[in-house]
Amino acid sequence: MQVGSRWALALGDEPIWDIALEPQTQRRVIVGCGSTIYVVNAANGEIEGKYTEYHEDTIHAVAWGKDAEDNDIIATGGKDKTVIIWEMHNELLQPRVKFQHASSVQKIKFSPNKPGRLISCAVADFGFWSPDAKDVTKTSVSNRITDVVWDPKGAHIAYVTEKGKISICSSAKGNEIRKIEHKGKFVWTINWIEDASGQEVLLVYDWTPSITMYNVATGQLLKAVKTIDFNPCCSSPLQKLPYIGVGGSDGELTLLTREGIKLTKLDSGRSSFVWSVAAREIAGKQEIISGNQEGRLASHTIALGKVHGMYNKFYATRMKLTSIEVTDLEDPFGERAIVRSREIIDKIALSEDLLVAQSREKIKVWQRKDALGNSYEYLTMFQVPEATSLIICAAQNVLVCIGDRISSYHVNGAISREWVMSSPVRYMKMLPGPIGGELCLVGTESGAVFKIFINQSFPIEVQSVRDAVYVCDLSQYREKLLIVDEKNLLSVFDIYTNELLYQEPNVTSATWNSDEDDLLCFTTMDMLVIKAGEKTVFTQKLKNLQRVVGFSKDTVYLIDGEEIDTVQVPQTGAIEDPQRGAPKPVALNRPRHKSASLRRRRQS
C-alpha cells in the first residue's frame, strides 16, 4: 500500500469540524471553518465558493444531498443554533430556508435514499426536516449528541451521546426502537455498515481508546473490544472496500480495518486533532479528505496495489490487505486456501511447501498441509528490517533483499548467509535444487546476472548487459539464459560459450518453459510470442497490457496487474520439432481468476 498527499489548503486558524462530499460525482466538498462556508474542488483543492455572512458563529456540521428533482441541496449548522438549507443555482449557493434549535447544532446528515430528508442534531434535541415539511418537530435528549448516522436503507437513524448512550430510532417519527449501553465514554463517531454477510453492524469509537462492534438488530456485542493507540474523533468508511479512515488526537489520520487493525498512517500535517474525514472514490482510486484543528483541509491518496506470488501452478494474492488466497491455476473453480495474517501484507513469496508474507518488520511463514495446497498451517514468525525490496523463499529459507544486500534466513529466523552484490538488486528468482542448496538467480541494476547457491558463500556472475535487469531466467537444463532489461530488450545467451543467440525488442516480460528445454515465451505490449530455438512457432494477440509470468507444459500464465489468465497453446508440430512448419495457432482461454466474490456469484 502506498499513501501520498494530493493537495493541502489552509482555510483559517479555526477547526474544520465537518466535511460533506457532493453526491454522485464527488467533484466538490462543502466545509465550514469558523463561521465561513467553503465550496472546494475535491480534485485540486481550489476554492470555488466562499460564504461569510450567513452564520453568526462557528459552523459545526455540513451536509450535501439531492432533492426529489435531483437538484443539489446543502445544509449547514453551528454554534448559533441555526440550520440553513441551501440550493445551488449556476454553481452558487443560495439560502432557501432556516430553522432554529434550542442549543448548539452538532451534526446534520441527509438520508441516503429519501430525497431531501435531513436529520439535525443539537446538544439537547434532534429533529427531521424535509422539503415538504411545514416545521421541524424536535425530540429532547438528556445528553449531548456527538454523532448521528443513517442506516443504509434510510429507515432508521442511530445517534450517540458523549457518555456512550446509543439510540436506534425510527426515521419516520424519531421514536426510540432500541438502546445500546456502551461502556466506553467520550464517543465522538460511529458508523452503520453492512458486513460481508449482509448483517447490519454499528461500529462505535470511544476514547478508551477502542473500537466496538454491535449487532444493530439485537444490540449485542459482536466482537471483543479492539484497543487502538489514539483517541478517535471522526470516521468515514471507504467505498466498496472494508476499510475505514479514522482521524483523532495527536493529528492521527489512519486507515483501519473494520476489526480495528491498523493498516497505514496518513500525513495529517502535524495537527493536534483531526476532526473531520470524508472518503472519496474516483475512477476506482481511493482518497481521504481531512480537516484538522488548525483549519487545514487536505486530500490523501491511497494506492492499494497488487501483492502476489507464484510457484508453478499455485498463485497467491493478497485479499482485503490482511489475508492471502492461494489458487491452483489448473483448477480455477476448486477449493482455495485462505490464510489470515491480521496485519497488512506488504509482500508474498511462495515455494512448494511454504507460504511467506511480510508485514512491515515481520516475516510470517505458513506450511502447506496437503499436496493439493488447499490449506496451510502457521509455522513461525521472525523479524526483518522493514525496508525490504524483494523476498523469495525456498524449502527451508527465506531470502530478503535490501538494496544490494541479500540475506538468507532459515525459517527459525536465524541468518545463515549474506551476499553483497555489485549494485542494487532488481530481480530474484528461486530455481529448483536440493533442500538447502537451491539456486537463486539475481539480476542487478548494473546489468549483471548472478547465480547464488544458498548453501555457498560466493555469488557467480554468469552474464551482463548494458542496462538494468528487469527479468532473467534459466532454461530447464540451465544451458541458456534470458535477460529482459529496463529498455525492453530481450537477450538470449548460451551459458557455456557466452554467445548471444538472438535478441527481441519491445519485450515486457519473458520466461522459459519449465518442462521443455528449448521453449521460450515472451510478451510485448500487444502480443504473446513462443519461440522454439530461434524460430517463432506461435503468436497471439493480447489485451490489457498483459505480461507473461509463467510457462508450464502447454499453459502460459499472464497477468495484467489485476487478474491472472491461463492460456493453453498447442503442443504439436513446430513446438515439438522446431524443424517443422508452425501450426495454425488455436488458443483456448481458460477462466479468468477474479475476486472471490465474483467467482461465487458466477457459480451461484
CSV table of N, CA and C in Angstrom, one decimal, residues 401-480:
chain,number,residue,atom,x,y,z
A,401,CYS,N,16.0,-9.2,0.4
A,401,CYS,CA,16.9,-8.2,-0.3
A,401,CYS,C,16.6,-6.8,0.2
A,402,ILE,N,17.7,-6.1,0.5
A,402,ILE,CA,17.6,-4.6,0.8
A,402,ILE,C,18.7,-4.0,0.0
A,403,GLY,N,18.4,-3.3,-1.0
A,403,GLY,CA,19.4,-2.6,-1.8
A,403,GLY,C,20.3,-3.6,-2.5
A,404,ASP,N,21.6,-3.6,-2.2
A,404,ASP,CA,22.5,-4.6,-2.9
A,404,ASP,C,22.8,-5.8,-2.0
A,405,ARG,N,22.1,-5.9,-0.8
A,405,ARG,CA,22.4,-7.0,0.1
A,405,ARG,C,21.3,-8.0,0.2
A,406,ILE,N,21.6,-9.3,0.0
A,406,ILE,CA,20.7,-10.4,0.1
A,406,ILE,C,21.0,-11.2,1.4
A,407,SER,N,20.0,-11.4,2.2
A,407,SER,CA,20.2,-12.2,3.5
A,407,SER,C,19.3,-13.4,3.4
A,408,SER,N,19.9,-14.5,3.7
A,408,SER,CA,19.2,-15.8,3.8
A,408,SER,C,18.8,-16.1,5.2
A,409,TYR,N,17.5,-16.2,5.5
A,409,TYR,CA,17.0,-16.5,6.8
A,409,TYR,C,16.5,-18.0,6.8
A,410,HIS,N,17.0,-18.8,7.8
A,410,HIS,CA,16.3,-20.0,8.0
A,410,HIS,C,14.9,-19.8,8.5
A,411,VAL,N,14.0,-20.7,8.4
A,411,VAL,CA,12.6,-20.5,8.9
A,411,VAL,C,12.6,-20.3,10.4
A,412,ASN,N,13.7,-20.6,11.1
A,412,ASN,CA,13.7,-20.3,12.5
A,412,ASN,C,14.1,-18.9,12.8
A,413,GLY,N,14.4,-18.1,11.8
A,413,GLY,CA,14.7,-16.7,12.0
A,413,GLY,C,16.2,-16.4,12.0
A,414,ALA,N,17.0,-17.4,12.0
A,414,ALA,CA,18.5,-17.2,12.0
A,414,ALA,C,19.0,-16.9,10.6
A,415,ILE,N,19.9,-15.9,10.5
A,415,ILE,CA,20.5,-15.6,9.3
A,415,ILE,C,21.7,-16.6,9.0
A,416,SER,N,21.5,-17.3,7.9
A,416,SER,CA,22.5,-18.4,7.6
A,416,SER,C,23.6,-17.8,6.7
A,417,ARG,N,23.3,-16.9,5.7
A,417,ARG,CA,24.3,-16.3,4.9
A,417,ARG,C,23.8,-15.0,4.4
A,418,GLU,N,24.8,-14.2,3.9
A,418,GLU,CA,24.5,-12.9,3.3
A,418,GLU,C,25.5,-12.7,2.1
A,419,TRP,N,24.9,-12.0,1.1
A,419,TRP,CA,25.7,-11.7,-0.1
A,419,TRP,C,25.5,-10.3,-0.4
A,420,VAL,N,26.6,-9.6,-0.8
A,420,VAL,CA,26.5,-8.2,-1.3
A,420,VAL,C,26.9,-8.2,-2.7
A,421,MET,N,25.9,-7.7,-3.5
A,421,MET,CA,26.1,-7.6,-5.0
A,421,MET,C,26.8,-6.3,-5.4
A,422,SER,N,27.2,-6.2,-6.6
A,422,SER,CA,28.0,-5.1,-7.1
A,422,SER,C,27.1,-3.8,-7.3
A,423,SER,N,25.8,-4.0,-7.3
A,423,SER,CA,24.9,-2.9,-7.4
A,423,SER,C,23.5,-3.3,-6.9
A,424,PRO,N,22.6,-2.4,-6.7
A,424,PRO,CA,21.2,-2.8,-6.1
A,424,PRO,C,20.6,-3.9,-6.9
A,425,VAL,N,19.9,-4.8,-6.2
A,425,VAL,CA,19.2,-6.0,-6.9
A,425,VAL,C,17.9,-5.5,-7.4
A,426,ARG,N,17.6,-5.9,-8.7
A,426,ARG,CA,16.3,-5.6,-9.3
A,426,ARG,C,15.4,-6.8,-9.4
A,427,TYR,N,15.9,-8.0,-9.4
A,427,TYR,CA,15.1,-9.2,-9.7
A,427,TYR,C,15.8,-10.4,-9.0
A,428,MET,N,14.9,-11.2,-8.4
A,428,MET,CA,15.4,-12.5,-7.9
A,428,MET,C,14.4,-13.6,-8.3
A,429,LYS,N,14.9,-14.8,-8.6
A,429,LYS,CA,14.1,-15.9,-8.9
A,429,LYS,C,14.7,-17.2,-8.3
A,430,MET,N,13.9,-18.0,-7.6
A,430,MET,CA,14.4,-19.2,-7.0
A,430,MET,C,14.2,-20.4,-7.9
A,431,LEU,N,15.2,-21.1,-8.2
A,431,LEU,CA,15.1,-22.3,-9.1
A,431,LEU,C,15.3,-23.6,-8.3
A,432,PRO,N,14.8,-24.7,-8.8
A,432,PRO,CA,14.8,-25.9,-8.0
A,432,PRO,C,16.2,-26.4,-7.7
A,433,GLY,N,16.3,-27.2,-6.6
A,433,GLY,CA,17.6,-27.7,-6.2
A,433,GLY,C,17.4,-28.6,-5.0
A,434,PRO,N,18.5,-29.2,-4.5
A,434,PRO,CA,18.4,-29.9,-3.2
A,434,PRO,C,18.0,-29.0,-2.1
A,435,ILE,N,17.3,-29.5,-1.1
A,435,ILE,CA,16.8,-28.7,0.0
A,435,ILE,C,18.1,-28.1,0.7
A,436,GLY,N,18.0,-26.8,0.9
A,436,GLY,CA,19.2,-26.1,1.5
A,436,GLY,C,20.2,-25.7,0.5
A,437,GLY,N,20.1,-26.2,-0.7
A,437,GLY,CA,21.1,-25.8,-1.8
A,437,GLY,C,20.5,-25.4,-3.1
A,438,GLU,N,19.3,-24.8,-3.0
A,438,GLU,CA,18.6,-24.3,-4.2
A,438,GLU,C,19.4,-23.1,-4.8
A,439,LEU,N,19.1,-22.9,-6.1
A,439,LEU,CA,19.8,-21.8,-6.9
A,439,LEU,C,18.9,-20.6,-7.0
A,440,CYS,N,19.5,-19.5,-6.6
A,440,CYS,CA,18.8,-18.2,-6.8
A,440,CYS,C,19.4,-17.4,-7.9
A,441,LEU,N,18.6,-17.0,-8.9
A,441,LEU,CA,19.1,-16.2,-10.0
A,441,LEU,C,18.8,-14.7,-9.7
A,442,VAL,N,19.9,-13.9,-9.8
A,442,VAL,CA,19.8,-12.5,-9.4
A,442,VAL,C,20.1,-11.6,-10.5
A,443,GLY,N,19.3,-10.6,-10.8
A,443,GLY,CA,19.6,-9.5,-11.8
A,443,GLY,C,19.8,-8.2,-11.1
A,444,THR,N,20.7,-7.4,-11.5
A,444,THR,CA,21.1,-6.2,-10.8
A,444,THR,C,20.9,-4.9,-11.6
A,445,GLU,N,21.0,-3.8,-11.0
A,445,GLU,CA,20.8,-2.5,-11.6
A,445,GLU,C,21.9,-2.2,-12.6
A,446,SER,N,23.1,-2.8,-12.4
A,446,SER,CA,24.2,-2.6,-13.3
A,446,SER,C,24.1,-3.4,-14.6
A,447,GLY,N,23.2,-4.3,-14.6
A,447,GLY,CA,23.0,-5.2,-15.8
A,447,GLY,C,23.6,-6.6,-15.6
A,448,ALA,N,24.3,-6.8,-14.5
A,448,ALA,CA,24.9,-8.1,-14.2
A,448,ALA,C,23.9,-9.1,-13.7
A,449,VAL,N,24.0,-10.4,-14.1
A,449,VAL,CA,23.2,-11.5,-13.6
A,449,VAL,C,24.1,-12.5,-12.9
A,450,PHE,N,23.7,-12.9,-11.7
A,450,PHE,CA,24.5,-13.8,-10.8
A,450,PHE,C,23.7,-15.1,-10.5
A,451,LYS,N,24.4,-16.2,-10.3
A,451,LYS,CA,23.8,-17.4,-9.7
A,451,LYS,C,24.3,-17.4,-8.2
A,452,ILE,N,23.4,-17.7,-7.3
A,452,ILE,CA,23.7,-17.8,-5.9
A,452,ILE,C,23.1,-19.2,-5.4
A,453,PHE,N,24.0,-20.1,-5.0
A,453,PHE,CA,23.6,-21.3,-4.4
A,453,PHE,C,23.5,-21.0,-2.9
A,454,ILE,N,22.3,-21.2,-2.3
A,454,ILE,CA,22.1,-20.6,-1.0
A,454,ILE,C,22.9,-21.3,0.1
A,455,ASN,N,23.6,-22.4,-0.2
A,455,ASN,CA,24.5,-23.0,0.8
A,455,ASN,C,26.0,-22.7,0.5
A,456,GLN,N,26.2,-21.7,-0.4
A,456,GLN,CA,27.6,-21.3,-0.7
A,456,GLN,C,27.7,-19.8,-0.5
A,457,SER,N,28.9,-19.4,-0.3
A,457,SER,CA,29.2,-18.1,0.2
A,457,SER,C,29.4,-17.0,-0.9
A,458,PHE,N,29.7,-17.5,-2.1
A,458,PHE,CA,30.1,-16.5,-3.1
A,458,PHE,C,29.1,-16.6,-4.3
A,459,PRO,N,28.6,-15.4,-4.8
A,459,PRO,CA,27.8,-15.4,-6.0
A,459,PRO,C,28.7,-15.6,-7.2
A,460,ILE,N,28.1,-16.1,-8.3
A,460,ILE,CA,28.8,-16.4,-9.5
A,460,ILE,C,28.2,-15.5,-10.6
A,461,GLU,N,29.0,-14.6,-11.2
A,461,GLU,CA,28.4,-13.8,-12.3
A,461,GLU,C,28.4,-14.6,-13.6
A,462,VAL,N,27.3,-14.7,-14.2
A,462,VAL,CA,27.1,-15.5,-15.4
A,462,VAL,C,27.0,-14.7,-16.7
A,463,GLN,N,26.5,-13.5,-16.6
A,463,GLN,CA,26.4,-12.6,-17.8
A,463,GLN,C,26.1,-11.2,-17.4
A,464,SER,N,26.2,-10.3,-18.3
A,464,SER,CA,25.9,-8.9,-18.1
A,464,SER,C,25.4,-8.3,-19.4
A,465,VAL,N,24.5,-7.3,-19.2
A,465,VAL,CA,24.0,-6.5,-20.3
A,465,VAL,C,24.2,-5.0,-20.0
A,466,ARG,N,23.9,-4.1,-20.9
A,466,ARG,CA,24.2,-2.7,-20.8
A,466,ARG,C,23.3,-2.0,-19.8
A,467,ASP,N,22.1,-2.4,-19.7
A,467,ASP,CA,21.1,-1.7,-18.9
A,467,ASP,C,20.6,-2.6,-17.7
A,468,ALA,N,19.9,-1.9,-16.8
A,468,ALA,CA,19.4,-2.6,-15.6
A,468,ALA,C,18.5,-3.8,-16.0
A,469,VAL,N,18.7,-4.9,-15.2
A,469,VAL,CA,17.9,-6.1,-15.5
A,469,VAL,C,16.5,-6.0,-14.9
A,470,TYR,N,15.5,-6.3,-15.8
A,470,TYR,CA,14.1,-6.3,-15.4
A,470,TYR,C,13.7,-7.8,-15.0
A,471,VAL,N,14.0,-8.7,-15.9
A,471,VAL,CA,13.7,-10.1,-15.7
A,471,VAL,C,14.8,-11.0,-16.2
A,472,CYS,N,15.1,-12.1,-15.5
A,472,CYS,CA,16.1,-13.1,-16.0
A,472,CYS,C,15.6,-14.5,-15.7
A,473,ASP,N,16.0,-15.5,-16.5
A,473,ASP,CA,15.6,-16.8,-16.3
A,473,ASP,C,16.5,-17.8,-17.0
A,474,LEU,N,16.7,-19.0,-16.4
A,474,LEU,CA,17.5,-20.1,-17.0
A,474,LEU,C,16.5,-21.1,-17.5
A,475,SER,N,17.0,-21.7,-18.7
A,475,SER,CA,16.2,-22.8,-19.3
A,475,SER,C,16.2,-24.1,-18.4
A,476,GLN,N,15.4,-25.0,-18.8
A,476,GLN,CA,15.2,-26.2,-17.9
A,476,GLN,C,16.5,-26.9,-17.6
A,477,TYR,N,17.4,-27.1,-18.5
A,477,TYR,CA,18.7,-27.7,-18.3
A,477,TYR,C,19.8,-26.7,-18.0
A,478,ARG,N,19.4,-25.5,-17.8
A,478,ARG,CA,20.3,-24.4,-17.4
A,478,ARG,C,21.5,-24.2,-18.3
A,479,GLU,N,21.1,-24.3,-19.6
A,479,GLU,CA,22.1,-24.1,-20.7
A,479,GLU,C,22.0,-22.8,-21.4
A,480,LYS,N,20.8,-22.2,-21.2
A,480,LYS,CA,20.5,-20.9,-21.8
A,480,LYS,C,20.0,-19.9,-20.8
